[in-house]
mmCIF file of C-alpha atoms in Angstrom:
data_model
loop_
_atom_site.group_PDB
_atom_site.id
_atom_site.type_symbol
_atom_site.label_atom_id
_atom_site.label_comp_id
_atom_site.label_asym_id
_atom_site.label_seq_id
_atom_site.Cartn_x
_atom_site.Cartn_y
_atom_site.Cartn_z
ATOM 1 C CA UNK B 1 45.571 63.323 94.294
ATOM 2 C CA UNK B 2 49.183 63.513 95.480
ATOM 3 C CA UNK B 3 48.363 61.352 98.473
ATOM 4 C CA UNK B 4 46.620 58.810 96.242
ATOM 5 C CA UNK B 5 49.706 58.535 94.005
ATOM 6 C CA UNK B 6 51.868 58.094 97.088
ATOM 7 C CA UNK B 7 49.581 55.393 98.476
ATOM 8 C CA UNK B 8 49.644 53.562 95.123
ATOM 9 C CA UNK B 9 53.461 53.742 95.087
ATOM 10 C CA UNK B 10 53.743 52.366 98.637
ATOM 11 C CA UNK B 11 51.221 49.621 97.828
ATOM 12 C CA UNK B 12 53.156 48.688 94.677
ATOM 13 C CA UNK B 13 56.422 48.503 96.634
ATOM 14 C CA UNK B 14 54.895 46.159 99.221
ATOM 15 C CA UNK B 15 53.179 43.956 96.606
ATOM 16 C CA UNK B 16 56.299 43.622 94.443
ATOM 17 C CA UNK B 17 58.502 42.736 97.429
ATOM 18 C CA UNK B 18 55.928 40.085 98.437
ATOM 19 C CA UNK B 19 56.098 38.659 94.905
ATOM 20 C CA UNK B 20 59.910 38.363 95.247
ATOM 21 C CA UNK B 21 59.395 36.586 98.580
ATOM 22 C CA UNK B 22 56.779 34.069 97.414
ATOM 23 C CA UNK B 23 57.629 33.273 93.801
ATOM 24 C CA UNK B 24 59.349 30.021 92.833
ATOM 25 C CA UNK B 25 60.533 31.367 89.477
ATOM 26 C CA UNK B 26 63.814 33.294 89.424
ATOM 27 C CA UNK B 27 62.813 35.330 86.367
ATOM 28 C CA UNK B 28 59.524 36.503 87.929
ATOM 29 C CA UNK B 29 61.418 37.456 91.091
ATOM 30 C CA UNK B 30 63.974 39.505 89.166
ATOM 31 C CA UNK B 31 61.216 41.285 87.205
ATOM 32 C CA UNK B 32 59.318 42.066 90.422
ATOM 33 C CA UNK B 33 62.539 43.408 91.934
ATOM 34 C CA UNK B 34 63.029 45.684 88.897
ATOM 35 C CA UNK B 35 59.472 47.007 89.392
ATOM 36 C CA UNK B 36 60.152 47.460 93.128
ATOM 37 C CA UNK B 37 63.354 49.419 92.471
ATOM 38 C CA UNK B 38 61.692 51.630 89.854
ATOM 39 C CA UNK B 39 58.740 52.371 92.158
ATOM 40 C CA UNK B 40 61.148 53.431 94.931
ATOM 41 C CA UNK B 41 62.896 55.649 92.358
ATOM 42 C CA UNK B 42 59.562 57.258 91.397
ATOM 43 C CA UNK B 43 58.771 57.803 95.080
ATOM 44 C CA UNK B 44 62.132 59.528 95.620
ATOM 45 C CA UNK B 45 61.588 61.731 92.541
ATOM 46 C CA UNK B 46 58.151 62.658 93.830
ATOM 47 C CA UNK B 47 59.692 63.621 97.158
ATOM 48 C CA UNK B 48 62.163 65.996 95.432
ATOM 49 C CA UNK B 49 65.227 63.750 95.813
ATOM 50 C CA UNK B 50 65.913 63.927 92.105
ATOM 51 C CA UNK B 51 69.474 62.699 91.817
ATOM 52 C CA UNK B 52 69.055 59.591 93.954
ATOM 53 C CA UNK B 53 65.685 58.889 92.286
ATOM 54 C CA UNK B 54 67.059 59.213 88.752
ATOM 55 C CA UNK B 55 70.117 57.158 89.703
ATOM 56 C CA UNK B 56 67.884 54.532 91.249
ATOM 57 C CA UNK B 57 65.911 54.131 88.017
ATOM 58 C CA UNK B 58 68.696 54.620 85.447
ATOM 59 C CA UNK B 59 71.604 52.882 87.153
ATOM 60 C CA UNK B 60 70.141 50.494 89.676
ATOM 61 C CA UNK B 61 66.941 49.281 87.963
ATOM 62 C CA UNK B 62 68.214 49.840 84.427
ATOM 63 C CA UNK B 63 71.719 48.499 84.948
ATOM 64 C CA UNK B 64 72.161 46.157 87.862
ATOM 65 C CA UNK B 65 68.787 44.420 87.754
ATOM 66 C CA UNK B 66 69.174 43.979 83.998
ATOM 67 C CA UNK B 67 72.534 42.284 84.739
ATOM 68 C CA UNK B 68 70.721 39.900 87.058
ATOM 69 C CA UNK B 69 67.958 39.253 84.488
ATOM 70 C CA UNK B 70 70.628 38.632 81.857
ATOM 71 C CA UNK B 71 72.411 36.126 84.096
ATOM 72 C CA UNK B 72 69.166 34.331 85.010
ATOM 73 C CA UNK B 73 68.082 33.999 81.365
ATOM 74 C CA UNK B 74 71.571 32.891 80.327
ATOM 75 C CA UNK B 75 71.721 30.159 82.965
ATOM 76 C CA UNK B 76 68.114 29.086 82.229
ATOM 77 C CA UNK B 77 67.169 28.550 85.880
ATOM 78 C CA UNK B 78 64.094 26.385 86.471
ATOM 79 C CA UNK B 79 61.404 26.784 89.133
ATOM 80 C CA UNK B 80 62.316 25.757 92.659
ATOM 81 C CA UNK B 81 60.645 22.654 94.104
ATOM 82 C CA UNK B 82 57.780 23.140 96.571
ATOM 83 C CA UNK B 83 58.932 23.437 100.148
ATOM 84 C CA UNK B 84 57.746 21.382 103.125
ATOM 85 C CA UNK B 85 55.411 23.133 105.562
ATOM 86 C CA UNK B 86 58.041 23.304 108.320
ATOM 87 C CA UNK B 87 60.372 25.299 106.108
ATOM 88 C CA UNK B 88 57.575 27.725 105.206
ATOM 89 C CA UNK B 89 56.777 28.115 108.915
ATOM 90 C CA UNK B 90 60.438 28.884 109.709
ATOM 91 C CA UNK B 91 60.432 31.402 106.852
ATOM 92 C CA UNK B 92 57.380 33.189 108.271
ATOM 93 C CA UNK B 93 58.988 33.145 111.720
ATOM 94 C CA UNK B 94 62.139 34.805 110.330
ATOM 95 C CA UNK B 95 60.042 37.341 108.408
ATOM 96 C CA UNK B 96 57.870 38.162 111.437
ATOM 97 C CA UNK B 97 60.684 38.584 113.942
ATOM 98 C CA UNK B 98 62.828 40.653 111.580
ATOM 99 C CA UNK B 99 59.860 42.857 110.749
ATOM 100 C CA UNK B 100 59.015 43.378 114.412
ATOM 101 C CA UNK B 101 62.566 44.143 115.469
ATOM 102 C CA UNK B 102 63.378 46.428 112.526
ATOM 103 C CA UNK B 103 60.073 48.309 112.971
ATOM 104 C CA UNK B 104 60.814 48.843 116.663
ATOM 105 C CA UNK B 105 64.489 49.709 116.095
ATOM 106 C CA UNK B 106 64.027 52.228 113.267
ATOM 107 C CA UNK B 107 63.755 55.910 114.166
ATOM 108 C CA UNK B 108 60.817 57.991 112.922
ATOM 109 C CA UNK B 109 61.349 58.174 109.184
ATOM 110 C CA UNK B 110 59.369 60.629 107.134
ATOM 111 C CA UNK B 111 60.029 62.636 104.019
ATOM 112 C CA UNK B 112 59.992 66.400 104.263
ATOM 113 C CA UNK B 113 57.549 67.000 101.423
ATOM 114 C CA UNK B 114 58.478 69.924 99.213
ATOM 115 C CA UNK B 115 56.559 68.747 96.162
ATOM 116 C CA UNK B 116 57.895 68.802 92.641
ATOM 117 C CA UNK B 117 56.378 69.070 89.156
ATOM 118 C CA UNK B 118 57.408 67.266 85.986
ATOM 119 C CA UNK B 119 58.637 70.536 84.416
ATOM 120 C CA UNK B 120 60.908 71.127 87.406
ATOM 121 C CA UNK B 121 62.341 67.614 87.032
ATOM 122 C CA UNK B 122 63.162 68.299 83.368
ATOM 123 C CA UNK B 123 64.776 71.660 84.152
ATOM 124 C CA UNK B 124 66.762 70.303 87.060
ATOM 125 C CA UNK B 125 67.891 67.295 85.026
ATOM 126 C CA UNK B 126 69.082 69.340 82.057
ATOM 127 C CA UNK B 127 70.629 72.218 84.008
ATOM 128 C CA UNK B 128 72.118 70.785 87.165
ATOM 129 C CA UNK B 129 72.233 67.029 87.177
ATOM 130 C CA UNK B 130 73.009 66.170 83.551
ATOM 131 C CA UNK B 131 76.798 65.948 84.019
ATOM 132 C CA UNK B 132 76.462 63.824 87.154
ATOM 133 C CA UNK B 133 74.106 61.318 85.557
ATOM 134 C CA UNK B 134 76.447 61.101 82.532
ATOM 135 C CA UNK B 135 79.379 60.470 84.929
ATOM 136 C CA UNK B 136 77.564 57.585 86.575
ATOM 137 C CA UNK B 137 76.599 56.212 83.145
ATOM 138 C CA UNK B 138 80.247 56.284 81.979
ATOM 139 C CA UNK B 139 81.428 54.586 85.175
ATOM 140 C CA UNK B 140 78.728 51.944 84.751
ATOM 141 C CA UNK B 141 79.744 51.425 81.122
ATOM 142 C CA UNK B 142 83.299 50.680 82.217
ATOM 143 C CA UNK B 143 81.931 48.110 84.669
ATOM 144 C CA UNK B 144 79.783 46.574 81.910
ATOM 145 C CA UNK B 145 82.754 46.320 79.535
ATOM 146 C CA UNK B 146 84.892 44.618 82.200
ATOM 147 C CA UNK B 147 82.000 42.214 82.921
ATOM 148 C CA UNK B 148 81.709 41.251 79.251
ATOM 149 C CA UNK B 149 85.501 40.829 79.007
ATOM 150 C CA UNK B 150 85.463 38.568 82.069
ATOM 151 C CA UNK B 151 82.664 36.423 80.617
ATOM 152 C CA UNK B 152 84.356 36.127 77.232
ATOM 153 C CA UNK B 153 87.631 35.189 78.996
ATOM 154 C CA UNK B 154 85.894 32.400 80.872
ATOM 155 C CA UNK B 155 84.468 30.944 77.671
ATOM 156 C CA UNK B 156 87.862 30.540 75.983
ATOM 157 C CA UNK X 1 54.362 54.755 106.457
ATOM 158 C CA UNK X 2 58.011 54.991 105.320
ATOM 159 C CA UNK X 3 59.071 53.193 108.483
ATOM 160 C CA UNK X 4 56.608 50.369 107.788
ATOM 161 C CA UNK X 5 57.747 50.000 104.165
ATOM 162 C CA UNK X 6 61.452 50.011 105.156
ATOM 163 C CA UNK X 7 60.838 47.338 107.819
ATOM 164 C CA UNK X 8 58.798 45.286 105.315
ATOM 165 C CA UNK X 9 61.514 45.494 102.637
ATOM 166 C CA UNK X 10 64.308 44.502 105.034
ATOM 167 C CA UNK X 11 62.365 41.604 106.553
ATOM 168 C CA UNK X 12 61.125 40.239 103.219
ATOM 169 C CA UNK X 13 64.687 40.495 101.858
ATOM 170 C CA UNK X 14 66.014 38.498 104.794
ATOM 171 C CA UNK X 15 63.137 36.021 104.362
ATOM 172 C CA UNK X 16 64.171 35.498 100.716
ATOM 173 C CA UNK X 17 67.812 35.009 101.752
ATOM 174 C CA UNK X 18 66.871 32.333 104.289
ATOM 175 C CA UNK X 19 64.155 30.586 102.261
ATOM 176 C CA UNK X 20 65.668 30.244 98.799
ATOM 177 C CA UNK X 21 68.235 27.630 97.882
ATOM 178 C CA UNK X 22 69.509 29.236 94.684
ATOM 179 C CA UNK X 23 72.313 31.799 95.222
ATOM 180 C CA UNK X 24 70.908 34.068 92.509
ATOM 181 C CA UNK X 25 67.573 34.237 94.331
ATOM 182 C CA UNK X 26 69.450 34.963 97.559
ATOM 183 C CA UNK X 27 71.062 37.888 95.752
ATOM 184 C CA UNK X 28 67.556 39.172 94.930
ATOM 185 C CA UNK X 29 66.827 39.103 98.670
ATOM 186 C CA UNK X 30 69.932 41.125 99.390
ATOM 187 C CA UNK X 31 68.795 43.641 96.768
ATOM 188 C CA UNK X 32 65.461 43.972 98.558
ATOM 189 C CA UNK X 33 67.293 44.708 101.825
ATOM 190 C CA UNK X 34 69.435 47.262 100.008
ATOM 191 C CA UNK X 35 66.297 48.923 98.598
ATOM 192 C CA UNK X 36 64.996 49.305 102.146
ATOM 193 C CA UNK X 37 68.285 50.824 103.290
ATOM 194 C CA UNK X 38 68.288 53.268 100.356
ATOM 195 C CA UNK X 39 64.738 54.347 101.194
ATOM 196 C CA UNK X 40 65.676 54.856 104.858
ATOM 197 C CA UNK X 41 68.816 56.863 103.958
ATOM 198 C CA UNK X 42 66.830 59.017 101.506
ATOM 199 C CA UNK X 43 64.194 59.743 104.144
ATOM 200 C CA UNK X 44 66.909 60.800 106.600
ATOM 201 C CA UNK X 45 68.614 62.935 103.922
ATOM 202 C CA UNK X 46 65.414 64.812 103.193
ATOM 203 C CA UNK X 47 65.178 65.817 106.878
ATOM 204 C CA UNK X 48 68.751 67.090 107.134
ATOM 205 C CA UNK X 49 70.471 70.203 105.789
ATOM 206 C CA UNK X 50 73.232 68.631 103.739
ATOM 207 C CA UNK X 51 74.814 70.629 100.924
ATOM 208 C CA UNK X 52 73.563 69.583 97.487
ATOM 209 C CA UNK X 53 77.066 68.936 96.086
ATOM 210 C CA UNK X 54 78.059 66.678 98.945
ATOM 211 C CA UNK X 55 74.840 64.727 98.443
ATOM 212 C CA UNK X 56 75.473 64.297 94.737
ATOM 213 C CA UNK X 57 79.079 63.145 95.241
ATOM 214 C CA UNK X 58 77.931 60.712 97.931
ATOM 215 C CA UNK X 59 75.206 59.476 95.553
ATOM 216 C CA UNK X 60 77.692 58.886 92.707
ATOM 217 C CA UNK X 61 80.090 57.004 94.984
ATOM 218 C CA UNK X 62 77.253 54.970 96.464
ATOM 219 C CA UNK X 63 75.777 53.951 93.105
ATOM 220 C CA UNK X 64 79.190 53.168 91.648
ATOM 221 C CA UNK X 65 80.127 51.011 94.642
ATOM 222 C CA UNK X 66 76.833 49.111 94.318
ATOM 223 C CA UNK X 67 77.456 48.613 90.586
ATOM 224 C CA UNK X 68 80.974 47.266 91.099
ATOM 225 C CA UNK X 69 80.096 44.981 94.009
ATOM 226 C CA UNK X 70 77.020 43.550 92.286
ATOM 227 C CA UNK X 71 78.939 42.935 89.066
ATOM 228 C CA UNK X 72 81.701 41.083 90.885
ATOM 229 C CA UNK X 73 79.147 38.945 92.769
ATOM 230 C CA UNK X 74 77.211 38.184 89.567
ATOM 231 C CA UNK X 75 80.304 37.302 87.556
ATOM 232 C CA UNK X 76 81.539 34.976 90.307
ATOM 233 C CA UNK X 77 78.132 33.323 90.641
ATOM 234 C CA UNK X 78 77.834 32.891 86.907
ATOM 235 C CA UNK X 79 81.253 31.243 86.644
ATOM 236 C CA UNK X 80 80.567 28.954 89.602
ATOM 237 C CA UNK X 81 77.083 27.963 88.404
ATOM 238 C CA UNK X 82 78.409 27.262 84.920
ATOM 239 C CA UNK X 83 80.963 24.866 86.293
ATOM 240 C CA UNK X 84 78.412 23.440 88.755
ATOM 241 C CA UNK X 85 80.717 24.105 91.680
ATOM 242 C CA UNK X 86 77.964 25.614 93.827
#
């Protein structure tokens, strides 16, 4: 069962990153990226890396990607025009070579699986990590406030 | 499997950066690359014997840096796109 969940998570990550690569709509791309980020966060939580996993979902997917979505909806970006076949070919060439080189260059990466239950996540979150997550949230709030101030300044 | 996913994320991110014309979509590509890097770092962390506190402080600094940098990039892009100077 655990392996099945892991396989589904990996599959979801690959599918959502492909959607970002192939879509012509900015909004769909941003939504797929939010899904991608959240799935990575779930994977990290499942592998017992609770703080980075929670931060990934709460701060990165919940904060930064929402900023991007907000900007895209505010600017009202339209779909990109269809590309000529040569450009698509060059894109695939870039994708293929980068994939090959990064796969060959990366060292053996594997998680040391310790396994974690939902109850443990709750306990750990409330007892140990609560103050840290709150700290990140406060820091992010200050960034958000400065962002809004900057936008309102530019409108005047 | 992690290695494959990391390589896929980095290469598709770079593909997005090179293929898309819109700077906001290019930013999405950079985010994909960053996701791959985060996954790789996390996999390395789980193999090592770092102290928990050091990991948490590093995590806070890392996330905060990402938040600040992304916000600055987004605000600049938004201002430039509004004035059609890109």
